[in-house]
Amino acid sequence: MKIFGAAVLMMGQAVNLLSAGTQTWEMTSWQDFLNGKFSGVGLTRDGQLIPAPAWKSLFNDGQSTVWSAARTPDGKIWLGTGHQGKVIRLDGKSWTLPEPQVFAIISDAKGVVYAASSPNGKIYRIEKDTLTEYFNPREKYIWSLAIGADGTLYAGTGEGGKIYAIKGPGNGEVYFDSAQSHITALAIDTKGELLAGSDPNGLLYRVSGKEKAFVIYDANFPEIRSIVPMTDGRIYVAALGGSVAKRAAAAPSANTAPAVTITAQATSITVEAQSGLDIKPKTGEATAQVSQPIPSATSLIEISGVEKSAIYRIGTNGGVEELWTSKEENVYDLIASGNRLTFSTDGPGRIYDLTEEKKITLIDQTNQGEITRLFHAGSGLLAITNQPGELRQQEAGSVAQGIYESPVHDAGSISRWGRLAWRATGNLSFQVRTGNSARPDKTWSEWSVPVTNPAAVAVPTARFVQWKAELKNGAVLDSVNLSYRPQNNPPSVKSISVVSQLAPASASSKPAAATPANAAYSITVTDTGDSGASTLSGTVTQNAGRVGIRQMILSWVTEDLDDDKLLYTLSFRGEDEQEWKTLKKDFAEATYTLDGDVFADGRYFFKVVVSDHATNPPEDARQGELVSTPVRIDNTPPQVSIVREGTDVMVKAADAASPLQRCELSIDAGPWIVLEAEDGITDGPEETFRRSISHLPAGEHLITVRVTDVAGNPGLAKLVIR
């Protein structure tokens, strides 16, 4: 038996999103809470929502973009802004530079302020409220400044990736040429040596003299953003991708290239500080090549599926330890206080505390874009947000009231929402809202009436849900869970496949044809030709019995969004039949095997009905079904005849069920020779074939012909010629 025709072959995979019955959405861990919205609320590594510190705004003019900040010895705070190129002192005094961006600003021990402008900028000096041009490196960007113990001012630039040492007005020279595109961070370590970070290969250098540099670390990120040397010799480093391009985009110029997004593995280039810089991709790490130098500072490389930023600790022995990493947030600044690090990120504008033991706490979320700078002023922490540009100072104590909004939860289908419960201390209240769009919008329900004790929430049935909590007077929230019951989704049959195979004869319950049960005698023939003794006289013919039985295998692919237990009912009917006949009912296997001989030649349909009634109450149970396309079953081989006509043999073949597909001829049991029909193509239910035998030598020859139909059934005939 062979099966052919258009069986349904829609390949699919079961989707297991929900299990049956009542579900519970629980939030209890750091990762659960981290993707929510924080306002006056912090988060501990143990997954507790806590009150955030109180902040006050020291500066926000609603216009400026603040890129940099400095504090003079007299306690005054200076800001470097964007778009308008202003240097602002918080006592109300300001200076406007010719260039639009001030990416770096610093104060020396005497209170003299240096401001670096971009693009095509210069370094300006402000002393006793007088602004003068100090040095022009003739570079497109000036990203970073540092002041050495001897008063030398160092400037990190781009797009040439050079460090300048400036000892007086107009008195500067190239101190180190990195062969990178940008020097993005500078710092002075406890030995008085210069530390420098680069882009686009994330290299951290120690520059001990003019053109004397050693690569301390090669990070897995394009940019070294912040460097914090400690008094004990250790170094903390923040690395990320994309910051240079964002800042450069704020200062567009005629030769600025558009932003580029590349989905690839990270390309890392190693620069060895030796005589002659060897610039080469790391073996096996890159699938996209990055040439040196990068043509434009505004080229933004985003690497899909890997971390976006990290914080490292480099020990006195050169060992590197990763303290924190993120796939969602870029770290922008890093400061140290005792054994605690404080760092800021982009996105919603977050500030984190990180201990040496890697215990992290989310201090606050500003919801104002990236926090570009952090620094200490007296006993408080100062933070600069960039959208809008604002300087904020942390105050003693925490906020009296904070609000946390959970991430949106997808139930997978329309659901009935039940009891909201939580574990907490202090005064809290909760509200819930629902909707059928993935993002909350005006189509969502209003926030429910506040619930102050675990109770059922009155919200419309919907697919998506969100809750928010109000924490008052030092309340702490540990966990929240919300129960719901999804609407039962109907299961479906995605495809039905019907194939046949030849099973081993042992799988058949039929007696072997090679040894008739009523045989009256047996005979054994040895290789010597001796027949041995027999129970009866005469000769027996050995039958080449059937080596297997034909089976038909039906299989199907189903889908159920609720992950219910599914049961199947399989039926069939012939093309000329009206009613479905059940083969098997309510079974769990998605396959069924039966003897192929039970179906005579013809076209048949198969139907699979799937039901989830084993899991759901009768009133909620659902079912689906699918009928296969026609399946032609052909068990009958073609009828074949062969005759001799002069020096040719002529073959005629006919099949009542299927078209013919192939004709082959063998001479004296030799290799098969393909014959084509007389009309040029073998495709009809009846065909005639012809073959010359004039080339055969004298003597007796056996001509065997095999004709196969499209179902694979062979019909054979033979002719002996002399």
XYZ file of C-alpha atoms in Angstrom:
722
model
C 0.000 0.000 0.000
C 1.189 3.551 -0.788
C -0.480 6.795 0.253
C -0.169 9.990 -1.733
C -2.066 13.168 -2.339
C -2.427 16.452 -0.460
C -2.350 15.615 3.228
C -2.420 18.722 5.432
C 1.179 19.519 6.408
C 1.019 22.737 8.430
C 4.009 22.313 10.698
C 3.344 23.699 14.169
C 4.370 23.436 17.762
C 2.245 23.293 20.855
C 2.289 26.552 22.819
C 2.237 26.163 26.581
C 1.484 29.532 28.067
C -0.905 28.717 30.865
C -2.032 25.751 32.834
C -5.663 25.108 33.484
C -7.689 26.570 36.330
C -6.926 29.446 38.670
C -3.525 31.120 38.231
C -1.468 33.360 40.502
C 0.752 36.230 39.418
C 3.360 36.666 42.141
C 6.052 39.327 42.486
C 8.630 38.750 45.198
C 12.207 39.013 43.851
C 14.596 41.729 42.719
C 14.044 40.837 39.073
C 10.248 40.758 39.484
C 10.123 44.321 40.790
C 12.969 45.838 38.760
C 10.954 46.310 35.561
C 8.273 48.398 37.289
C 8.086 52.160 37.677
C 9.548 53.658 40.857
C 8.594 57.051 42.247
C 9.955 57.766 45.715
C 10.529 54.031 46.134
C 13.758 52.007 46.208
C 14.486 48.286 45.876
C 16.843 46.036 47.811
C 18.652 43.019 46.380
C 16.427 40.848 48.574
C 13.380 42.062 46.659
C 11.951 44.578 49.151
C 10.379 47.860 48.084
C 11.578 50.533 50.495
C 11.226 54.320 50.829
C 13.629 56.275 48.612
C 15.742 59.200 49.827
C 14.273 62.668 49.604
C 15.732 64.988 46.971
C 15.608 68.684 46.302
C 16.262 70.478 43.036
C 19.189 72.902 43.003
C 18.988 73.798 39.324
C 16.478 73.336 36.499
C 15.953 76.099 33.974
C 13.813 73.906 31.731
C 16.097 74.535 28.753
C 19.644 73.381 29.336
C 21.072 69.932 28.767
C 23.630 69.362 31.523
C 26.635 67.285 30.473
C 29.213 67.977 33.169
C 29.696 69.394 36.658
C 32.470 70.441 39.020
C 32.818 71.692 42.585
C 35.379 74.306 43.553
C 37.149 74.257 46.951
C 34.851 77.010 48.196
C 31.864 74.664 47.747
C 30.394 76.328 44.679
C 28.926 74.090 41.991
C 29.578 74.636 38.275
C 27.660 73.088 35.384
C 28.620 72.579 31.750
C 25.561 72.559 29.480
C 24.598 71.654 25.950
C 22.898 73.341 22.998
C 23.646 76.831 24.362
C 27.261 76.213 25.343
C 26.931 77.700 28.800
C 29.037 77.392 31.924
C 26.734 78.051 34.866
C 27.677 78.696 38.474
C 24.809 78.054 40.840
C 25.075 81.469 42.433
C 23.504 82.820 39.222
C 26.629 83.687 37.252
C 27.039 82.168 33.763
C 29.338 82.353 30.726
C 28.393 81.523 27.134
C 31.040 79.847 24.965
C 31.172 80.082 21.157
C 30.696 76.318 20.839
C 27.341 74.671 21.711
C 28.402 71.796 24.018
C 30.422 71.652 27.240
C 31.167 67.966 27.748
C 33.853 68.390 30.440
C 34.485 70.836 33.273
C 36.976 70.689 36.172
C 38.370 72.819 39.003
C 41.929 72.913 40.293
C 42.952 73.248 43.947
C 42.932 77.057 43.690
C 39.371 77.225 42.382
C 40.298 77.946 38.757
C 37.721 76.324 36.459
C 38.485 74.806 33.056
C 35.683 74.117 30.590
C 36.064 72.102 27.367
C 33.745 72.888 24.464
C 32.741 70.858 21.382
C 32.568 70.420 18.467
C 35.764 71.869 17.004
C 36.140 73.313 20.454
C 38.666 74.709 22.829
C 39.529 74.703 26.512
C 38.536 77.842 28.386
C 39.779 79.079 31.759
C 37.591 80.945 34.258
C 39.493 82.710 37.009
C 38.026 85.480 39.158
C 34.930 85.466 36.946
C 37.014 86.178 33.847
C 36.684 83.825 30.837
C 39.725 83.396 28.583
C 40.691 80.889 25.897
C 43.321 78.601 27.401
C 44.198 76.030 24.731
C 43.022 74.927 21.280
C 43.922 71.283 20.530
C 42.351 71.551 17.065
C 40.342 68.400 17.684
C 36.661 67.911 16.942
C 35.645 66.807 20.450
C 37.010 67.255 23.953
C 35.421 64.598 26.150
C 37.367 64.549 29.409
C 39.678 66.603 31.643
C 41.992 65.762 34.544
C 44.538 67.758 36.579
C 47.825 66.200 37.702
C 49.582 66.782 41.015
C 51.947 69.259 39.331
C 49.035 71.281 37.945
C 49.252 69.886 34.393
C 45.853 69.837 32.703
C 45.144 66.734 30.626
C 42.467 66.662 27.905
C 41.030 63.567 26.249
C 39.873 64.213 22.675
C 38.133 62.733 19.651
C 37.992 61.869 16.824
C 41.773 61.408 16.896
C 41.882 59.650 20.279
C 44.697 61.799 21.668
C 45.551 63.013 25.165
C 46.990 66.519 25.441
C 49.128 67.771 28.316
C 48.661 71.525 28.862
C 51.042 73.393 31.171
C 49.911 76.941 30.493
C 47.907 79.171 28.175
C 48.526 77.937 24.638
C 51.260 75.628 25.924
C 50.124 72.109 25.191
C 51.286 69.045 23.285
C 50.181 65.521 22.467
C 50.976 63.406 25.518
C 49.673 60.082 24.165
C 48.204 59.047 20.810
C 46.054 55.972 21.486
C 45.177 55.104 17.859
C 41.614 54.876 19.150
C 38.848 57.263 18.089
C 38.092 58.863 21.466
C 39.555 59.300 24.933
C 36.342 59.288 26.933
C 37.521 59.313 30.569
C 40.555 60.534 32.514
C 41.612 60.206 36.165
C 44.776 60.497 38.283
C 45.679 57.492 40.449
C 47.370 57.521 43.866
C 50.820 57.352 42.233
C 50.087 60.483 40.255
C 49.888 58.555 36.986
C 47.225 59.228 34.403
C 44.450 56.693 33.774
C 42.567 56.934 30.476
C 39.601 55.161 28.899
C 38.930 54.867 25.171
C 36.299 54.237 22.525
C 35.515 52.165 20.405
C 37.462 49.287 21.953
C 36.942 49.958 25.641
C 40.635 50.070 26.581
C 41.832 51.265 29.981
C 45.367 52.714 29.889
C 47.904 53.734 32.507
C 49.964 56.549 30.946
C 53.160 56.960 32.941
C 54.907 59.438 30.619
C 54.830 60.927 27.205
C 53.887 58.152 24.763
C 54.422 55.604 27.550
C 51.203 53.685 28.045
C 50.182 50.239 29.194
C 46.758 48.658 28.616
C 45.459 47.671 32.052
C 42.236 46.139 30.776
C 40.420 45.480 27.507
C 36.689 45.575 28.283
C 33.970 43.819 26.296
C 32.259 47.144 25.613
C 33.051 49.996 23.219
C 33.515 52.771 25.781
C 35.169 53.302 29.145
C 32.832 55.881 30.669
C 34.075 56.453 34.213
C 37.290 55.684 36.143
C 37.534 55.790 39.956
C 41.027 55.131 41.436
C 41.039 54.185 45.111
C 43.668 55.075 47.716
C 44.575 51.385 48.155
C 45.495 51.059 44.472
C 42.339 49.382 43.236
C 40.455 50.879 40.280
C 36.733 50.858 39.584
C 35.680 51.199 35.951
C 32.306 51.689 34.247
C 32.082 50.503 30.624
C 29.212 50.757 28.166
C 28.236 51.208 24.531
C 26.708 54.155 22.685
C 27.377 57.111 24.980
C 29.892 58.829 22.681
C 27.467 58.664 19.756
C 24.636 60.120 21.844
C 26.736 63.025 23.005
C 28.199 63.627 19.553
C 24.703 63.635 18.060
C 23.935 66.614 20.302
C 26.572 68.570 18.365
C 25.774 67.869 14.682
C 28.114 69.019 11.941
C 28.291 68.801 8.184
C 30.376 65.622 8.167
C 28.370 63.796 10.790
C 27.270 60.352 9.612
C 23.828 58.945 10.449
C 23.420 56.531 13.322
C 24.019 52.910 12.396
C 22.585 49.878 14.162
C 24.473 46.597 13.734
C 23.194 43.264 15.020
C 26.343 41.240 15.439
C 28.711 39.807 17.920
C 30.954 42.379 19.575
C 34.060 43.272 17.588
C 36.935 43.902 19.963
C 40.270 45.367 18.880
C 43.355 44.889 21.012
C 45.901 47.711 21.126
C 49.229 46.688 22.585
C 51.349 49.495 24.040
C 54.612 48.548 22.367
C 56.892 50.029 19.763
C 54.501 49.982 16.821
C 50.847 49.554 17.763
C 49.395 46.224 16.693
C 45.697 46.695 15.938
C 43.928 43.411 15.310
C 40.538 41.769 15.927
C 40.452 39.165 18.669
C 40.347 35.699 17.163
C 36.906 34.114 17.064
C 35.048 37.068 18.591
C 34.035 39.147 15.614
C 31.549 38.650 12.825
C 31.691 42.268 11.667
C 34.905 44.227 11.122
C 35.425 47.707 12.601
C 38.196 49.673 10.901
C 40.455 52.243 12.556
C 39.745 55.032 12.913
C 35.946 55.053 12.975
C 34.779 57.539 10.292
C 32.352 59.421 12.503
C 31.762 59.887 16.196
C 28.042 59.561 15.661
C 28.182 55.927 14.537
C 26.235 54.062 17.207
C 26.896 50.341 17.495
C 24.189 48.408 19.308
C 24.923 44.761 19.997
C 21.851 42.579 20.198
C 21.423 39.953 22.900
C 24.414 40.819 25.076
C 25.091 43.066 28.067
C 24.935 46.827 27.469
C 27.207 47.893 30.320
C 29.248 46.666 33.270
C 31.224 47.764 36.324
C 34.634 46.209 36.991
C 37.035 46.185 39.906
C 40.712 45.949 38.973
C 42.918 44.759 41.797
C 46.451 45.843 42.617
C 47.712 42.627 40.999
C 45.864 43.392 37.745
C 43.069 40.898 38.331
C 39.651 41.992 37.060
C 36.322 41.202 38.731
C 32.939 42.002 37.231
C 30.729 43.567 39.914
C 27.590 44.402 37.933
C 26.291 44.004 34.399
C 23.051 44.785 32.585
C 21.367 44.051 29.285
C 18.859 46.887 29.741
C 20.742 49.854 31.202
C 23.864 51.864 30.363
C 25.940 52.968 33.339
C 26.861 56.657 33.018
C 28.795 57.611 36.120
C 30.430 55.972 39.114
C 31.663 57.350 42.451
C 33.028 55.668 45.568
C 32.521 56.332 49.245
C 34.245 53.978 51.671
C 33.391 50.418 50.698
C 30.301 51.465 48.769
C 29.914 52.398 45.109
C 27.162 54.605 43.778
C 26.422 54.596 40.053
C 23.838 56.043 37.693
C 22.179 54.729 34.528
C 20.116 55.840 31.567
C 16.568 54.817 30.608
C 14.367 55.833 33.527
C 17.345 57.499 35.227
C 18.297 55.257 38.128
C 20.806 55.496 40.990
C 22.172 52.312 42.575
C 24.297 51.508 45.609
C 26.692 48.580 45.292
C 28.744 47.081 48.109
C 32.026 45.224 47.754
C 30.063 42.022 48.331
C 28.029 42.829 45.169
C 24.891 43.530 47.182
C 22.944 46.069 45.163
C 20.178 48.505 46.131
C 18.147 50.685 43.805
C 18.210 54.018 45.646
C 15.894 55.957 43.402
C 14.457 56.333 39.936
C 14.124 59.846 38.560
C 12.085 58.982 35.436
C 13.990 61.827 33.703
C 16.253 60.037 31.224
C 19.907 59.319 31.906
C 21.723 60.559 34.980
C 24.952 61.774 33.417
C 26.946 62.778 36.511
C 27.214 61.966 40.209
C 29.414 63.686 42.792
C 29.579 64.351 46.497
C 29.046 67.834 47.918
C 29.606 67.974 51.652
C 27.649 65.112 53.182
C 25.118 64.832 50.363
C 24.964 63.192 46.952
C 24.449 65.353 43.861
C 22.979 63.947 40.656
C 22.601 65.516 37.224
C 19.716 64.422 35.012
C 19.772 65.217 31.336
C 16.134 65.249 30.190
C 15.525 67.885 31.376
C 18.858 69.146 32.658
C 18.540 69.266 36.428
C 20.833 69.194 39.426
C 19.354 67.338 42.394
C 20.706 66.962 45.924
C 19.921 64.061 48.224
C 18.501 65.147 51.569
C 18.553 63.459 54.938
C 15.679 61.044 55.515
C 13.302 59.447 53.039
C 10.163 60.539 51.231
C 6.918 60.478 53.180
C 5.040 58.797 50.363
C 6.213 56.685 47.428
C 4.393 54.992 44.569
C 5.379 51.855 42.722
C 3.668 50.706 39.502
C 4.110 47.064 38.589
C 4.998 45.916 35.094
C 2.027 44.862 32.975
C 1.132 41.198 33.327
C -0.176 39.225 30.342
C -2.594 36.469 31.331
C -2.548 35.082 27.791
C -6.305 35.424 27.318
C -9.326 37.230 28.725
C -9.350 36.542 32.471
C -11.461 37.040 35.569
C -9.413 38.789 38.273
C -9.693 37.707 41.873
C -7.960 38.331 45.191
C -4.985 40.674 45.658
C -2.782 39.835 48.651
C 0.594 41.064 49.886
C 3.196 40.725 52.614
C 4.435 44.048 54.016
C 5.003 46.198 57.074
C 3.583 49.673 57.542
C 0.858 51.610 55.824
C 0.139 50.589 52.222
C -2.757 50.749 49.783
C -3.199 49.139 46.358
C -5.077 49.868 43.144
C -5.555 47.688 40.078
C -6.488 48.337 36.445
C -6.994 46.091 33.414
C -7.082 46.341 29.637
C -6.760 44.446 26.388
C -3.780 46.306 24.903
C -0.215 45.467 25.907
C 0.504 49.057 26.945
C -1.826 50.923 29.298
C -3.699 53.634 27.411
C -7.066 55.369 27.478
C -8.800 52.097 26.540
C -7.841 50.598 29.910
C -10.090 50.724 32.917
C -9.615 53.404 35.563
C -7.604 52.516 38.657
C -9.777 50.610 41.083
C -10.835 51.881 44.500
C -7.822 51.661 46.877
C -7.608 48.382 48.776
C -5.960 48.496 52.185
C -6.394 44.842 53.130
C -6.009 41.707 50.998
C -9.326 41.461 49.170
C -10.946 40.769 45.815
C -10.466 43.608 43.327
C -13.340 45.005 41.280
C -11.922 45.354 37.765
C -13.244 44.333 34.338
C -12.286 40.982 32.835
C -9.377 41.531 30.437
C -6.148 39.996 29.223
C -3.678 42.475 30.799
C -3.458 43.748 34.374
C -1.346 46.154 36.403
C -1.280 47.165 40.057
C 0.274 50.057 41.917
C 1.136 50.417 45.578
C 1.341 53.546 47.695
C 3.892 53.247 50.497
C 3.475 55.721 53.334
C 5.646 56.716 56.272
C 8.413 54.159 55.883
C 6.309 51.176 54.754
C 8.196 48.187 53.271
C 6.690 45.775 50.730
C 7.983 42.195 50.423
C 5.696 40.430 47.952
C 2.404 40.715 46.078
C 0.232 38.091 44.435
C -2.932 38.393 42.369
C -5.144 35.426 41.488
C -7.050 35.102 38.226
C -8.809 32.553 36.088
C -8.165 32.729 32.339
C -10.995 32.117 29.937
C -10.697 28.592 28.585
C -9.333 28.731 25.042
C -10.455 26.081 22.562
C -7.801 23.624 21.480
C -7.114 23.296 17.767
C -5.699 20.762 15.360
C -3.040 22.464 13.266
C -2.175 19.634 10.871
C -2.872 15.997 10.002
C -0.218 13.826 8.391
C -0.892 10.422 6.780
C 1.982 8.153 5.748
C 2.485 4.445 5.124
C 5.298 2.092 5.968
C 6.251 -1.540 5.647
C 6.363 -3.034 9.131
C 8.383 -6.191 9.936
C 6.546 -9.436 9.360
C 6.837 -10.246 13.071
C 4.428 -7.390 13.696
C 1.732 -9.298 11.839
C -0.544 -11.807 13.413
C -0.844 -13.639 10.060
C 0.950 -16.968 9.561
C 4.088 -16.819 7.465
C 3.378 -17.559 3.815
C 6.706 -19.349 3.317
C 5.625 -22.394 5.362
C 2.068 -23.470 4.662
C 0.341 -24.830 7.709
C -0.936 -27.873 5.764
C 2.442 -28.873 4.304
C 2.711 -32.669 4.412
C 6.474 -32.798 4.123
C 9.641 -30.741 4.437
C 12.943 -30.774 2.547
C 16.387 -29.355 3.220
C 18.892 -28.738 0.408
C 22.572 -28.580 1.399
C 25.443 -26.929 -0.446
C 26.562 -30.382 -1.630
C 23.353 -30.890 -3.539
C 22.291 -33.725 -1.230
C 18.643 -33.380 -0.447
C 18.920 -35.647 2.544
C 16.017 -37.722 3.759
C 12.461 -36.606 3.173
C 9.264 -37.722 4.690
C 7.609 -38.053 1.304
C 8.825 -38.452 -2.209
C 8.616 -35.504 -4.608
C 9.948 -31.949 -4.814
C 8.637 -28.931 -2.909
C 8.632 -25.335 -4.213
C 9.925 -22.725 -1.762
C 7.812 -19.583 -1.566
C 9.477 -16.141 -1.284
C 7.059 -14.947 1.346
C 6.049 -11.349 2.173
C 8.715 -9.757 4.393
C 6.373 -7.339 6.135
C 2.920 -5.894 6.443
C 1.751 -2.501 5.269
C 0.684 -0.054 7.935
C -0.915 3.356 7.754
C 0.234 5.902 10.362
C -1.853 8.966 11.126
C -0.396 11.770 13.261
C -1.437 15.323 14.061
C -0.175 18.512 15.674
C -2.391 20.394 18.120
C -2.256 23.663 20.021
C -3.810 24.639 23.326
C -2.985 27.996 24.914
C -4.075 26.753 28.345
C -1.888 23.651 28.376
C -4.915 21.502 29.192
C -4.871 17.739 28.983
C -6.201 16.883 25.514
C -8.120 13.835 24.283
C -8.673 12.897 20.641
C -11.336 11.150 18.599
C -10.316 9.842 15.157
C -12.822 9.138 12.364
C -12.804 8.463 8.622
C -15.117 8.281 5.634
C -14.694 7.353 1.991
C -15.181 9.905 -0.760
C -18.515 8.398 -1.739
C -19.691 7.917 1.866
C -21.936 10.215 3.915
C -21.192 9.321 7.545
C -18.021 9.365 9.630
C -16.873 6.049 11.091
C -15.029 6.220 14.428
C -11.662 4.499 14.578
C -10.898 5.387 18.209
C -12.414 7.697 20.811
C -11.023 9.747 23.734
C -7.379 8.716 23.611
C -4.360 10.842 24.539
C -1.752 9.903 21.913
C -1.455 12.212 18.905
C -0.859 9.288 16.574
C -2.698 6.178 15.415
C -1.488 3.124 13.479
C -3.698 0.650 11.638
C -3.379 -2.170 9.129
C -3.302 -0.629 5.664
C -5.197 -3.530 4.149
C -8.420 -2.531 5.916
C -8.995 0.153 3.271
C -9.779 -0.783 -0.300
C -8.543 1.366 -3.159
C -10.090 4.808 -3.207
C -10.010 8.328 -1.733
C -10.604 8.836 1.997
C -10.895 11.692 4.501
C -9.699 11.561 8.115
C -11.054 13.771 10.912
C -9.449 14.523 14.278
C -11.566 16.059 17.056
C -9.610 17.425 20.044
C -11.244 18.240 23.382
C -10.099 19.608 26.772
C -13.043 18.126 28.730
C -10.658 16.023 30.847
C -9.405 19.224 32.544
C -12.380 21.593 32.538
C -15.923 21.339 33.868
C -18.501 20.417 31.212
C -19.832 23.956 30.870
C -16.330 25.309 30.132
C -14.933 22.478 28.015
C -14.002 23.379 24.436
C -13.075 21.396 21.370
C -11.695 21.820 17.863
C -11.441 19.641 14.788
C -9.708 19.325 11.436
C -10.473 17.223 8.359
C -7.614 16.129 6.180
C -7.494 16.786 2.473
C -8.320 13.694 0.346
C -5.936 10.782 0.836
C -5.755 8.318 -2.044
C -5.149 4.687 -1.052
C -3.959 2.329 -3.784
C -3.109 -1.290 -2.944
C -3.420 -2.771 -6.451
C -0.405 -3.048 -8.763
C -0.673 -2.333 -12.511
C -1.612 -5.126 -14.933
C 1.362 -5.734 -17.244
C 1.755 -7.811 -20.424
C 4.760 -8.279 -22.720
C 4.917 -9.747 -26.245
C 7.541 -10.011 -28.979
C 7.004 -8.179 -32.245
C 9.854 -8.955 -34.600
C 13.050 -7.448 -33.226
C 11.123 -5.522 -30.534
C 9.327 -6.358 -27.359
C 6.130 -4.436 -26.627
C 4.834 -3.804 -23.110
C 1.294 -2.811 -22.231
C 0.351 -1.691 -18.721
C -2.890 -0.492 -17.110
C -3.898 0.572 -13.578
C -7.466 1.086 -12.410
C -6.637 3.261 -9.377
C -3.633 5.420 -10.154
C -1.661 6.843 -13.074
C 1.460 4.986 -14.158
C 4.816 6.529 -13.310
C 7.729 4.325 -14.372
C 8.597 1.366 -16.610
C 11.823 -0.640 -16.361
C 13.182 -3.624 -18.269
C 15.779 -6.212 -17.239
C 17.528 -8.704 -19.524
C 18.666 -11.952 -17.951
C 18.237 -10.480 -14.429
C 20.651 -7.689 -15.276
C 20.383 -4.016 -14.351
C 17.079 -2.248 -14.843
C 16.749 -0.127 -17.998
C 14.207 2.709 -17.940
C 11.687 2.782 -20.801
C 9.579 5.780 -21.731
C 6.013 5.497 -23.017
C 5.430 5.636 -26.750
C 3.633 8.994 -26.372
C 6.733 10.521 -24.733
C 5.633 10.680 -21.072
C 4.575 8.053 -18.564
C 1.584 9.601 -16.839
C -1.641 7.885 -17.876
C -3.635 4.964 -16.491
C -2.714 2.969 -19.632
C 0.587 3.153 -21.483
C 2.508 1.240 -24.174
C 6.285 0.785 -24.141
C 8.639 -0.631 -26.782
C 12.281 -1.860 -26.735
C 14.518 -3.298 -29.473
C 16.186 -6.669 -28.770
C 18.089 -6.982 -32.056
C 21.388 -6.547 -30.233
C 20.969 -9.694 -28.144
C 23.311 -12.598 -28.907
C 21.925 -15.946 -30.057
C 20.475 -18.141 -27.361
C 17.716 -18.051 -24.776
C 17.036 -14.822 -22.868
C 14.697 -13.793 -20.067
C 13.037 -10.368 -20.445
C 11.496 -8.998 -17.201
C 9.402 -5.818 -17.102
C 8.431 -3.813 -14.011
C 5.830 -1.047 -14.182
C 5.160 1.135 -11.111
C 2.174 3.404 -10.464
C 2.375 6.727 -8.623
C 1.403 4.961 -5.391
C 4.558 2.852 -5.643
C 2.837 -0.460 -6.438
C 4.913 -2.555 -8.887
C 3.427 -4.850 -11.550
C 5.716 -7.370 -13.289
C 5.661 -9.629 -16.346
C 8.237 -11.790 -18.090
C 8.953 -13.078 -21.596
C 11.360 -15.856 -22.636
C 12.788 -15.467 -26.157
C 14.978 -17.868 -28.116
